[in-house]
Short mmCIF file of C-alpha atoms and ligand atoms in Angstrom, two decimals:
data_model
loop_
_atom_site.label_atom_id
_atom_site.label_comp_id
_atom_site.label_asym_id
_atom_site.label_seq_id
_atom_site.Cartn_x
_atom_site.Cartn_y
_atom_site.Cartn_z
CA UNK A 288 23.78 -15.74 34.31
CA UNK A 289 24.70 -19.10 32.61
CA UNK A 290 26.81 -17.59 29.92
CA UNK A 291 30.01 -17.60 32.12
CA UNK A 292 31.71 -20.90 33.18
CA UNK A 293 30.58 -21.89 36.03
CA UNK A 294 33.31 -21.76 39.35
CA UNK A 295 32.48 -24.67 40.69
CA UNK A 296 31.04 -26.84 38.62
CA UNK A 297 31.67 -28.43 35.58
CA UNK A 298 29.84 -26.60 33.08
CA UNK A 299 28.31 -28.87 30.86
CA UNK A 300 26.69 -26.19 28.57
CA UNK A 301 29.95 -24.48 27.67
CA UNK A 302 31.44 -28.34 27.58
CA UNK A 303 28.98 -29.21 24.84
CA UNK A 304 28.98 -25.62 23.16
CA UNK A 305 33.21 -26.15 22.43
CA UNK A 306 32.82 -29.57 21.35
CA UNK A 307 30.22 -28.49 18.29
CA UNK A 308 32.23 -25.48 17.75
CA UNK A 309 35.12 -27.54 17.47
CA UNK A 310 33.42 -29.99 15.81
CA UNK A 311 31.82 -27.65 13.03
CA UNK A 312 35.35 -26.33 12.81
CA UNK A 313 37.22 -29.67 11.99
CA UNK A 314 34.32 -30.59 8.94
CA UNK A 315 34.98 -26.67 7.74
CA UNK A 316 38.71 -28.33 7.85
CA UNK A 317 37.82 -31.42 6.22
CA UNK A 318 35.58 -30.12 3.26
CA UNK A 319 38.05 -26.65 2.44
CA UNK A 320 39.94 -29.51 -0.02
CA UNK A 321 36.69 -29.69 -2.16
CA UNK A 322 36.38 -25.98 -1.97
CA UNK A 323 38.24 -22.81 -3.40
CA UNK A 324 40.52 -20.99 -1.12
CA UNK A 325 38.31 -17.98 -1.87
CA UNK A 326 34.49 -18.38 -1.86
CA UNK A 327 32.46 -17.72 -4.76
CA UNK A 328 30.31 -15.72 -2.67
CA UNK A 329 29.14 -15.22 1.08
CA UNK A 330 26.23 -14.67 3.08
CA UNK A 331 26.75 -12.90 6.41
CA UNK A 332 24.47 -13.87 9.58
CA UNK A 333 22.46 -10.65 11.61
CA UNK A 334 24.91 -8.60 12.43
CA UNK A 335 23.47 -6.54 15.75
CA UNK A 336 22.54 -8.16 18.82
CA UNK A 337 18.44 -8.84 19.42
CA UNK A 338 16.63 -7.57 22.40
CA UNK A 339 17.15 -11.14 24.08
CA UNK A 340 20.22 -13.07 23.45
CA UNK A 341 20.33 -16.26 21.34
CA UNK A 342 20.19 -19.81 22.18
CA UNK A 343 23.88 -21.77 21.63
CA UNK A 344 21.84 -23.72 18.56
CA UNK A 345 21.64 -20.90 16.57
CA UNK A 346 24.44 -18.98 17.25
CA UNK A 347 26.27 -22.06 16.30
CA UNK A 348 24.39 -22.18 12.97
CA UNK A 349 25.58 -18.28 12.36
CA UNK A 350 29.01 -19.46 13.19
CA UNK A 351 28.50 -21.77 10.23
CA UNK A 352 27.39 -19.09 7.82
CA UNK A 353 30.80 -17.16 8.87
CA UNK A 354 33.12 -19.52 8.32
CA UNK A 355 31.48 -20.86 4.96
CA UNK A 356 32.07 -17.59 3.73
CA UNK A 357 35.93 -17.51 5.20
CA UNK A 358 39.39 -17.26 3.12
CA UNK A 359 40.34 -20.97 4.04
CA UNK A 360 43.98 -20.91 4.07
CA UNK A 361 44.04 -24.65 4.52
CA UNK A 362 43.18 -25.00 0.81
CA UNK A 363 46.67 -26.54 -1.23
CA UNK A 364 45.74 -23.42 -3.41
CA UNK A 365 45.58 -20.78 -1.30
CA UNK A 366 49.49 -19.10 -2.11
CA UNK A 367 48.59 -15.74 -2.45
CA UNK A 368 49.87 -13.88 0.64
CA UNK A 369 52.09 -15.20 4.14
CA UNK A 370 48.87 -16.61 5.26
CA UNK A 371 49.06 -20.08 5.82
CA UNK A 372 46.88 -22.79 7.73
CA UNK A 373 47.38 -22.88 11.03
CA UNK A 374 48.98 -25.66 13.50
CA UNK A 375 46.75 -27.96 15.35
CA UNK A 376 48.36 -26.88 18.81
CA UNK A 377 48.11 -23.51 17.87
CA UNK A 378 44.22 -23.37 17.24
CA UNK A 379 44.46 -25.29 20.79
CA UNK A 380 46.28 -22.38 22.12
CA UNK A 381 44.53 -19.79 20.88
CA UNK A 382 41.36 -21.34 22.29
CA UNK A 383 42.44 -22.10 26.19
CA UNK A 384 44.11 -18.49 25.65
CA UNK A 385 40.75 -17.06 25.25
CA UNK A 386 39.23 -19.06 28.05
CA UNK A 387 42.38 -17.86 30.66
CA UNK A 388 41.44 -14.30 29.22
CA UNK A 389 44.89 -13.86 31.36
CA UNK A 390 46.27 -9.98 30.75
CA UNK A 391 49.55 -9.56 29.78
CA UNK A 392 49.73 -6.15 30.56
CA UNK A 393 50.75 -7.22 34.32
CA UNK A 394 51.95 -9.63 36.08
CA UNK A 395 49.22 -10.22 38.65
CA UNK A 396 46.81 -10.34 35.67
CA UNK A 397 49.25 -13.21 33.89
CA UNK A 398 51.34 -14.96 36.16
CA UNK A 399 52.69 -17.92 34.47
CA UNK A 400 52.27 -16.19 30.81
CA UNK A 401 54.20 -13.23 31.35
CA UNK A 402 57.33 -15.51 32.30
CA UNK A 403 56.15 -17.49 29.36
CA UNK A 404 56.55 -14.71 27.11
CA UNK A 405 59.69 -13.45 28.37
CA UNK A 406 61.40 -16.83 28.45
CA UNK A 407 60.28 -17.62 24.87
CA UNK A 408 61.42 -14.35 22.94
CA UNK A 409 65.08 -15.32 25.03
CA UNK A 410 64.67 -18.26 23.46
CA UNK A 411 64.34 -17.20 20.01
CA UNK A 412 67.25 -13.93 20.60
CA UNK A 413 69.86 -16.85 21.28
CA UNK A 414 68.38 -18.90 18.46
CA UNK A 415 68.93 -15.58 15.91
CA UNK A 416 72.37 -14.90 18.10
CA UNK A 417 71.80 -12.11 20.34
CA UNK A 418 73.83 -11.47 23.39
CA UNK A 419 73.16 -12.01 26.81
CA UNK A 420 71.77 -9.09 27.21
CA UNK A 421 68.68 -9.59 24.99
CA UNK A 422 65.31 -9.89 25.33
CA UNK A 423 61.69 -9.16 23.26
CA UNK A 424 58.40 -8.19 24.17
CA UNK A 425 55.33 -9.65 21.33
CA UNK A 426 53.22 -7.72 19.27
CA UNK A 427 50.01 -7.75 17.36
CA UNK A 428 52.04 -8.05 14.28
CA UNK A 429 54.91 -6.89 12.46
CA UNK A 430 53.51 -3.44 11.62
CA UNK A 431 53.62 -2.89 15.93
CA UNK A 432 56.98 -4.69 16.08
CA UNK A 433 58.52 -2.28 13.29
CA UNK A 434 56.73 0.81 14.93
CA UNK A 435 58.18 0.26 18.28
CA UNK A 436 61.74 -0.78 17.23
CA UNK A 437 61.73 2.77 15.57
CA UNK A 438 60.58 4.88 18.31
CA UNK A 439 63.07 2.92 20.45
CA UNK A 440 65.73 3.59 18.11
CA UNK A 441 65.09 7.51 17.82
CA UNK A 442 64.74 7.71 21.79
CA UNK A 443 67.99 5.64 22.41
CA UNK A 444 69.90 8.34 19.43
CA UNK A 445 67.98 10.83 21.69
CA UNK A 446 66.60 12.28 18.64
CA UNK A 447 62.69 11.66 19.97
CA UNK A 448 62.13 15.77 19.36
CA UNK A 449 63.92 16.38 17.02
CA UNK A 450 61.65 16.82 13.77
CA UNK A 451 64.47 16.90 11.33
CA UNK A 452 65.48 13.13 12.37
CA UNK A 453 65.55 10.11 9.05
CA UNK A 454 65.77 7.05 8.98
CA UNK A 455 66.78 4.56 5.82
CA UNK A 456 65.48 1.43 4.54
CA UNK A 457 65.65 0.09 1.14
CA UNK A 458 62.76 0.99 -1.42
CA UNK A 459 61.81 -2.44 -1.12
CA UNK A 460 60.70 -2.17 2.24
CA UNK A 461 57.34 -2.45 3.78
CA UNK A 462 54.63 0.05 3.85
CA UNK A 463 54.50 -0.01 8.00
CA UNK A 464 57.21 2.11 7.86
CA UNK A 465 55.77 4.40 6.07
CA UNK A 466 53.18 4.15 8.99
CA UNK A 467 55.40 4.43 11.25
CA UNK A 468 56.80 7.75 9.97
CA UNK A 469 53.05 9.06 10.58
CA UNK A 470 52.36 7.92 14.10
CA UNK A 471 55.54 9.03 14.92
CA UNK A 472 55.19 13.02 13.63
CA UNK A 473 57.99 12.56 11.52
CA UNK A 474 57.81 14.20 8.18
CA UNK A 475 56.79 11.95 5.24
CA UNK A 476 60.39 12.44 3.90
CA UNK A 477 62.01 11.27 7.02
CA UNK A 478 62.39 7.25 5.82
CA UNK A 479 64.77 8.17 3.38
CA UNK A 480 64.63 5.19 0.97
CA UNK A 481 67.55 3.86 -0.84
CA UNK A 482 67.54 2.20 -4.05
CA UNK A 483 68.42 -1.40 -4.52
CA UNK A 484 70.41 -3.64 -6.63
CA UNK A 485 68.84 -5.86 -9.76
CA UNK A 486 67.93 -8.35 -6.84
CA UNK A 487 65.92 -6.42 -4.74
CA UNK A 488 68.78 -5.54 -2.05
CA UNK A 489 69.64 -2.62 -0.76
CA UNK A 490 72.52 -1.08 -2.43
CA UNK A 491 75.33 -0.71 -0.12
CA UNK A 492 77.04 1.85 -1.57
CA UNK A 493 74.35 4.16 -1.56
CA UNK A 494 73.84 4.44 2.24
CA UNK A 495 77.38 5.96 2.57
CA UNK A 496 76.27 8.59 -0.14
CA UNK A 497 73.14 9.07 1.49
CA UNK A 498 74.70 9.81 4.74
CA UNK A 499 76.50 12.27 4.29
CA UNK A 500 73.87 14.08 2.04
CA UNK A 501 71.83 14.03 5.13
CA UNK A 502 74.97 15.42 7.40
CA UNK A 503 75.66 17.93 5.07
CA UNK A 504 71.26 19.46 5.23
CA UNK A 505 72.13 18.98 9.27
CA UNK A 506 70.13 16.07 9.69
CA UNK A 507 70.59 13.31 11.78
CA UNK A 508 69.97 9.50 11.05
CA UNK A 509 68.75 7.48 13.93
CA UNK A 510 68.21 3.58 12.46
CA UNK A 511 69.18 1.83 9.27
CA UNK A 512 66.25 -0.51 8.75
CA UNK A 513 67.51 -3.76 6.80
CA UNK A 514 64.52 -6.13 4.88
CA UNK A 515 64.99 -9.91 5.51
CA UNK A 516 62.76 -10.86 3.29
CA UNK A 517 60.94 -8.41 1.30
CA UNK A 518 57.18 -8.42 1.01
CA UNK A 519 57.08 -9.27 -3.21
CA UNK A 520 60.35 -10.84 -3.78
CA UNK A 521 61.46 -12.15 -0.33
CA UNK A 522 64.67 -10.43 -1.20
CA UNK A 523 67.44 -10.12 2.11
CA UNK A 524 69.33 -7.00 2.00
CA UNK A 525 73.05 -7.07 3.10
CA UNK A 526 72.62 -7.53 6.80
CA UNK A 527 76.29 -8.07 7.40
CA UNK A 528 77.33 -5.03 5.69
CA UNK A 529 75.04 -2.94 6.28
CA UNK A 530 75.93 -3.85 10.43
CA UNK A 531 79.22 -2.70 9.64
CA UNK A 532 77.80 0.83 8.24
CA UNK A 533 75.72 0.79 11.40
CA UNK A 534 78.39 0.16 13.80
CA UNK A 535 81.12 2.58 12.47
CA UNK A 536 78.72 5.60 12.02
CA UNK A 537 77.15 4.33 15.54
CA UNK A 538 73.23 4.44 14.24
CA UNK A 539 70.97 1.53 15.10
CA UNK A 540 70.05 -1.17 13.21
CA UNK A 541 66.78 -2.93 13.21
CA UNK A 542 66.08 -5.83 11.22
CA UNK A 543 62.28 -5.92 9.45
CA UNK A 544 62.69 -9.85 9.60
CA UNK A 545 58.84 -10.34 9.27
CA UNK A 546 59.10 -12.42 6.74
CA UNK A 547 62.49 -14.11 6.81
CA UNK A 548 64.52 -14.02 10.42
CA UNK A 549 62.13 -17.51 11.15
CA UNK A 550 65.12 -18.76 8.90
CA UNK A 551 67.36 -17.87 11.66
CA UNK A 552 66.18 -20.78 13.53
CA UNK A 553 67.75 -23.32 11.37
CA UNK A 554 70.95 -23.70 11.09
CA UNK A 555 70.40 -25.23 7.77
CA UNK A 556 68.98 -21.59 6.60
CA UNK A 557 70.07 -19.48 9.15
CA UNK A 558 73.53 -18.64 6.57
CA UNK A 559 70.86 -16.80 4.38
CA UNK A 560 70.92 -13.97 7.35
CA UNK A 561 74.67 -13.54 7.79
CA UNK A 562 74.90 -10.99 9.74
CA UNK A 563 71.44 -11.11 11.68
CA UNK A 564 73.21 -11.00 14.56
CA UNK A 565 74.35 -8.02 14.76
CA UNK A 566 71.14 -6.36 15.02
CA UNK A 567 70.06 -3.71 17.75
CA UNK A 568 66.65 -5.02 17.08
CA UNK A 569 64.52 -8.08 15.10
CA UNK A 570 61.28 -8.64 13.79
CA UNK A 571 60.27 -11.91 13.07
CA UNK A 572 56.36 -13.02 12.98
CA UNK A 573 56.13 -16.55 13.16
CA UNK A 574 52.55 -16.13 12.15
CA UNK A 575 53.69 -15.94 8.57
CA UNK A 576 55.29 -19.27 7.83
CA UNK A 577 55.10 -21.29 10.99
CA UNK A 578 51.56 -21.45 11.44
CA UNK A 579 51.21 -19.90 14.57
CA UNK A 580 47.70 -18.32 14.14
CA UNK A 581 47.26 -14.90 13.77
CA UNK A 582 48.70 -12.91 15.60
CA UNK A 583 52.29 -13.61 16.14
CA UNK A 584 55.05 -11.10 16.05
CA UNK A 585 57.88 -10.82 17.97
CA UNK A 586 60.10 -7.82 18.56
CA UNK A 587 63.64 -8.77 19.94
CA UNK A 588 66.12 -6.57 21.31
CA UNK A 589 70.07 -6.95 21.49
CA UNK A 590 69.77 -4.65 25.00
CA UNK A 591 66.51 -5.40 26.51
CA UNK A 592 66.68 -2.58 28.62
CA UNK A 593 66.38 -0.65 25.71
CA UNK A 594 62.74 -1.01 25.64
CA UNK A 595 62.02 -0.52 29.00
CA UNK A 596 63.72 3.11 28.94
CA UNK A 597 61.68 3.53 26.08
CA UNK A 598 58.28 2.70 27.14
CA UNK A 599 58.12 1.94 30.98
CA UNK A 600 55.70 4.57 32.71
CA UNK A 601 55.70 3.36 36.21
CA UNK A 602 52.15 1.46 35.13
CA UNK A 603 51.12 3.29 38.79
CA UNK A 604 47.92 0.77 38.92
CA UNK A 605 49.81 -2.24 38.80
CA UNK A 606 51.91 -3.93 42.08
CA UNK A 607 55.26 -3.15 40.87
CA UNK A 608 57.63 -6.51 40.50
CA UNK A 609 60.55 -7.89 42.32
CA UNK A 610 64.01 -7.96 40.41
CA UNK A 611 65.11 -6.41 37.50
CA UNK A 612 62.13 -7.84 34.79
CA UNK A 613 59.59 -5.03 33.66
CA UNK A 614 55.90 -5.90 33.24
CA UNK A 615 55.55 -6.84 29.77
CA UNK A 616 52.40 -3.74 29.06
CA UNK A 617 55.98 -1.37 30.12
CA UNK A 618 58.01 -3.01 27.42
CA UNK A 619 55.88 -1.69 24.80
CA UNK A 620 53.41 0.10 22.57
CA UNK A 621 49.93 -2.28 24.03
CA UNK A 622 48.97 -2.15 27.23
CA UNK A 623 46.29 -4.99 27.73
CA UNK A 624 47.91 -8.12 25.61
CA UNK A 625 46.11 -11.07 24.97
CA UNK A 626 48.67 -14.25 25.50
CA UNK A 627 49.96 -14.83 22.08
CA UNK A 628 52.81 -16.35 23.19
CA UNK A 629 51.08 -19.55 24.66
CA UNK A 630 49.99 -20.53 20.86
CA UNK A 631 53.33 -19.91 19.86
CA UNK A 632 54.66 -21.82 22.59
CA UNK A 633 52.29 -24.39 22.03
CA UNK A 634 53.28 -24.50 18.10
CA UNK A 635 56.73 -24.68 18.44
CA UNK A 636 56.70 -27.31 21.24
CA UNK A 637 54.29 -29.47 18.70
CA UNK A 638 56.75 -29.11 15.74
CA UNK A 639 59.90 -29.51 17.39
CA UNK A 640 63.26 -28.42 15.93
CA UNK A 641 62.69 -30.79 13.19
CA UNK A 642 59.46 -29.74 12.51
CA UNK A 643 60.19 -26.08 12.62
CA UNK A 644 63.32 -27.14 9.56
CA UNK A 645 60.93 -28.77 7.44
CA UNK A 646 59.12 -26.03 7.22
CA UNK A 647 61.52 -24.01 6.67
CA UNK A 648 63.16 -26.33 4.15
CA UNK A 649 59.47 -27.39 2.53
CA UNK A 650 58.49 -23.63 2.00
CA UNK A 651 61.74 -22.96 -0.17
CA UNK A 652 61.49 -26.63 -1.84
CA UNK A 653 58.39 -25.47 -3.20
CA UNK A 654 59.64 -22.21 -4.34
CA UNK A 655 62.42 -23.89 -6.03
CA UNK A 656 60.19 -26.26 -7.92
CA UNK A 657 57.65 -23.91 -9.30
CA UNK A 658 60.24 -21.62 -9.89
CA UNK A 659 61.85 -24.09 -12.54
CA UNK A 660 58.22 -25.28 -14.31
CA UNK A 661 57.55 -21.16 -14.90
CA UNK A 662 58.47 -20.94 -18.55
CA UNK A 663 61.77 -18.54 -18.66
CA UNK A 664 60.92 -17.72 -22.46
CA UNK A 665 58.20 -16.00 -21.13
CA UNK A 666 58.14 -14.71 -17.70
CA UNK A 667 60.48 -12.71 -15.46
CA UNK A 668 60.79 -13.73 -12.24
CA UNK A 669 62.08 -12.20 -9.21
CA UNK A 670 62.62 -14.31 -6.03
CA UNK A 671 65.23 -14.36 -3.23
CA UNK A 672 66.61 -17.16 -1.56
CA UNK A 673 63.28 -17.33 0.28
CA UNK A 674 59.70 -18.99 -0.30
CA UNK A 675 58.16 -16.58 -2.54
CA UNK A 676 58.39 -15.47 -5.73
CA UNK A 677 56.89 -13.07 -8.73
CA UNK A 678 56.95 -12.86 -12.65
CA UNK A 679 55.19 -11.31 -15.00
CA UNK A 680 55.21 -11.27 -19.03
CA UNK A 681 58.45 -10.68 -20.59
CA UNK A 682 57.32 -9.13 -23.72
CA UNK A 683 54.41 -6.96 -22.28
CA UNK A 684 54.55 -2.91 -21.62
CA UNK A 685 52.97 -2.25 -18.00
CA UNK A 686 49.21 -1.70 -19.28
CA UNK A 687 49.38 -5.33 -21.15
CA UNK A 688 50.51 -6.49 -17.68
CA UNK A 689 47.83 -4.76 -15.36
CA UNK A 690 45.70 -7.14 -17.88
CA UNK A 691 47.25 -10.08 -18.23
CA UNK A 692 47.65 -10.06 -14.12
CA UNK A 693 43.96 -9.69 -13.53
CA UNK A 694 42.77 -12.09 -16.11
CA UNK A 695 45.13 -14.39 -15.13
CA UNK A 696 44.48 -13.99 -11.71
CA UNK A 697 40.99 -14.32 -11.92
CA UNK A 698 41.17 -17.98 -14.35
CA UNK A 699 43.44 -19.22 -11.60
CA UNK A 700 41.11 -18.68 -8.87
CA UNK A 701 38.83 -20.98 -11.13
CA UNK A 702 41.03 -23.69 -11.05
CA UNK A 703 41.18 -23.52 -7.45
CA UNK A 704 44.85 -21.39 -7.03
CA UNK A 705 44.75 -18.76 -5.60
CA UNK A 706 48.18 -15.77 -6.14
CA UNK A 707 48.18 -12.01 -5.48
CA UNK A 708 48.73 -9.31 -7.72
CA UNK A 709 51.59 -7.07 -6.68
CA UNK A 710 52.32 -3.83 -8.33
CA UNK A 711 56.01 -3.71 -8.43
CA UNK A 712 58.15 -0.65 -10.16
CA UNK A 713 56.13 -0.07 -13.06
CA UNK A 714 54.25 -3.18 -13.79
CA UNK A 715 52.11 -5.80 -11.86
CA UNK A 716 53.13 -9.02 -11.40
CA UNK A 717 51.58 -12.34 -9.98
CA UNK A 718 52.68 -13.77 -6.66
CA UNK A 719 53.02 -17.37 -5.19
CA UNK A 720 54.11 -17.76 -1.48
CA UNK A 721 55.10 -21.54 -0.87
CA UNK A 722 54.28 -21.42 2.90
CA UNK A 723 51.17 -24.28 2.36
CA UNK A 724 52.42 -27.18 3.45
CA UNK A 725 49.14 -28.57 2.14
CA UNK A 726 50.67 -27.88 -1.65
CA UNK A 727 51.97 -30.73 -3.13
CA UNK A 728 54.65 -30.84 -6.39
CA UNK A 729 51.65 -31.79 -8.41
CA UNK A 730 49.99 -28.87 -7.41
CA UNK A 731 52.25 -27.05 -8.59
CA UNK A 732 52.98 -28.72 -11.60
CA UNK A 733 49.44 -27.95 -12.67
CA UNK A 734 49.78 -24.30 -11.29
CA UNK A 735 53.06 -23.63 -13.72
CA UNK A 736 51.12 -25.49 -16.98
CA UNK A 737 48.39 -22.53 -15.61
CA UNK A 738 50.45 -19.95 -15.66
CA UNK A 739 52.53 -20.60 -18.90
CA UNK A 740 49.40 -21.00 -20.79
CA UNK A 741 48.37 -17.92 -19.69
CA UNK A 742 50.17 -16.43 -22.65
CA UNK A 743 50.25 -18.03 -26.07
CA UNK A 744 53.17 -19.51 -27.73
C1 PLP B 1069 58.58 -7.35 5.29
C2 PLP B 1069 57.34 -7.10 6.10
N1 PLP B 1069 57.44 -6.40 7.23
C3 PLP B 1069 56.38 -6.14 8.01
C4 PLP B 1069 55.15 -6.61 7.67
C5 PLP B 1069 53.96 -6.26 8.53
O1 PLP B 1069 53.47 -7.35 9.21
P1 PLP B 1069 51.95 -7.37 9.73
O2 PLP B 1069 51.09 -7.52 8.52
O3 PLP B 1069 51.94 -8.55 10.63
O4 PLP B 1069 51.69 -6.11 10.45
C6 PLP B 1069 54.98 -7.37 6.50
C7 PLP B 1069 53.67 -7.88 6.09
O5 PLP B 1069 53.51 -8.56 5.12
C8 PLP B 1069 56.11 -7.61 5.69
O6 PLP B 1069 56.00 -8.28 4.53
#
């Protein structure tokens, strides 16, 4: 069978099938500039496998028809979600990650990785200023990374039966929580949201109300979750504070920094998250600014062990390991992991410190820029200190809105930009996330002359 690499030999037909793959994938790179981020239209290849495999030509040409057809994130205006292109040492490391097809479930299936992985989220928990005692396990995505730090929570409150259990996070925060209550058998009025200020924070105040509401019914509260960066404003709710609630009334907090806690890792930025390091748990997915290809989420953990009494089993079909380290599939939800950590490894050793900060620093530059060409007169915006932002009409009610955003939407995608449409209290909105390095100021010079037109003087 000649469709595996050969052992022994260098296999010249897999050596000439990546170089046209990689080749058809750096001209997709090259003409996405002359394209829309979105395609007009796409044409899929045959979907189900023939009787007889095909020959390397034509799957290649299929492989063509795919990617023509593909979101291309690479495009300067392609803003619309915390998608952006991805590094060149990342696609590198997603590619020789396939080709190890090492496990990370177990050590003996991922020798080198698995210390990889473990040495890298230690890396990033002293970065974001967790103790010694820290340590992280990846995820396919923040979603995961927010699921698990909650069932680790309720297990360490040891609160995992009991169905009357809540946890709070800030109406702002992101649906996976909401998920999270599901998977977990908790009722649907278990998150317990509480309301935030005029800049999309959690209020403070409220979570002292809100606790002893809950005392009072009998209940018992087993995390705080605090928003570093929420998903339509890229607001960053009171960490330090609400640490302070945390620690006096003894309830776990886990920080949902899947958009933001990257910030931690300048020290330029890292003052926006005062307070981050107080957390019983992180989430930070450098697949959303950094361009670590998807995925790339981490979950870190102030007491490492924390996870292990959570989700260790024994793994009874795997050699157990020396020492005190857990395989990484008993630190976890997944089992069999693919090695995400060597493109973010791979990324981060590319970029440097310097090129993690600029960034960092580029992504809020951005922000900052088209935030001041977005005519005031007309438009609200909402933005945090972070790389995204939102506004809609001033003068509209919500149903002139749910109009103006699709029209407006749609004319941008003509001109090549491409924003999402948020529906946010009672009215949509349109949303620009600056993490493209690829956008320029005069990009978005002609973006904010878009979007001010969109509504006549
Ligand atoms: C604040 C926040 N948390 C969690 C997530 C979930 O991350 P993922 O889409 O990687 O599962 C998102 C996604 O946008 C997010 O904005």
């Amino acid at each position: 069978m000649d469709h595996f690499a050969s052992p022994h030999n260098l296999d010249r037909k897999l050596h000439s099938l990546l170089g046209e793959a990689s080749s058809n994938l750096c001209d997709w790179f090259a003409e996405s500039g002359s394209q829309g981020p979105m395609p007009d239209s796409f044409e899929l290849p045959e979907v189900p496998p023939r009787e007889k495999g095909v020959s390397n030509k034509v799957l290649l040409k299929e492989l063509k028809l795919l990617m023509n057809g593909s979101f291309r994130p690479s495009h300067p205006g392609a803003l619309a979600h915390l998608d952006p292109p991805p590094l060149s040492a990342s696609i590198v490391g997603e590619l020789i990650c396939a080709g190890l097809n090492n496990n990370l479930l177990a050590e003996e299936l991922s020798p080198t990785l698995s210390s990889l992985e473990r040495k890298l989220c230690k890396w990033f928990c002293q970065k974001l200023g967790l103790g010694d005692l820290s340590g992280g396990v990846a995820a396919s995505g923040g979603s995961l990374s927010n699921l698990m730090a909650l069932v680790m929570a309720r297990n360490i409150a040891g609160l995992e039966s009991d169905p009357n259990a809540v946890f709070f996070a800030s109406d702002d925060c992101h649906v996976s929580l909401s998920k999270a209550v599901r998977i977990m058998g908790l009722k649907r009025e278990s998150l317990i949201k509480i309301p935030t200020d005029e800049n999309g924070k959690l209020n403070i105040s409220c979570l002292f109300s809100t606790l002893k509401k809950i005392k009072a019914e009998g209940k018992k509260c087993f995390a705080v979750v605090a928003t570093a960066g929420t998903t339509v404003r890229g607001a960053i709710d009171p960490i330090y504070g609400i640490a302070q609630f945390c620690q006096k009334e003894n309830i776990w907090l886990h920080v949902d920094g899947a958009i933001g806690a990257i910030y931690g890792l300048s020290t330029i930025t890292s003052d926006l998250l005062d307070g981050l390091a107080s957390a019983d748990s992180i989430t930070v997915n450098p697949q959303k600014l950094l361009g670590i290809s998807k995925t790339s989420s981490l979950l870190l953990v102030a007491n490492k062990s924390h996870l292990s009494s959570t989700f260790s089993t024994g793994l009874p079909y795997a050699e157990p390991l020396k020492g005190n380290d857990s395989h990484c599939g008993e630190i976890g939800i997944q089992g069999t992991r693919s090695a995400e950590s060597l493109k973010l490894w791979i990324g981060l050793r590319q970029l440097g410190e310097e090129g993690i900060e600029k960034i960092l620093l580029g992504s809020i530059k951005r922000k900052c820029y088209l935030e001041s060409r977005i005519d005031k007169s007309k438009f609200k915006i909402i933005s945090g200190s972070l790389h995204l932002l939102a506004f809609t009409p001033i003068n509209y009610n919500s149903s002139q809105a749910s109009d103006w955003s699709i029209k407006t939407r749609n004319s941008l995608l003509t001109s090549k930009f491409m924003l999402s449409r948020p529906l946010y209290g009672d009215r949509y909105y349109l949303k620009a996330v600056m993490g493209n390095p690829n956008t320029t100021f005069d990009h978005l010079k002609k973006l904010a002359n878009l979007i001010n037109h969109s509504i006549s003087d």
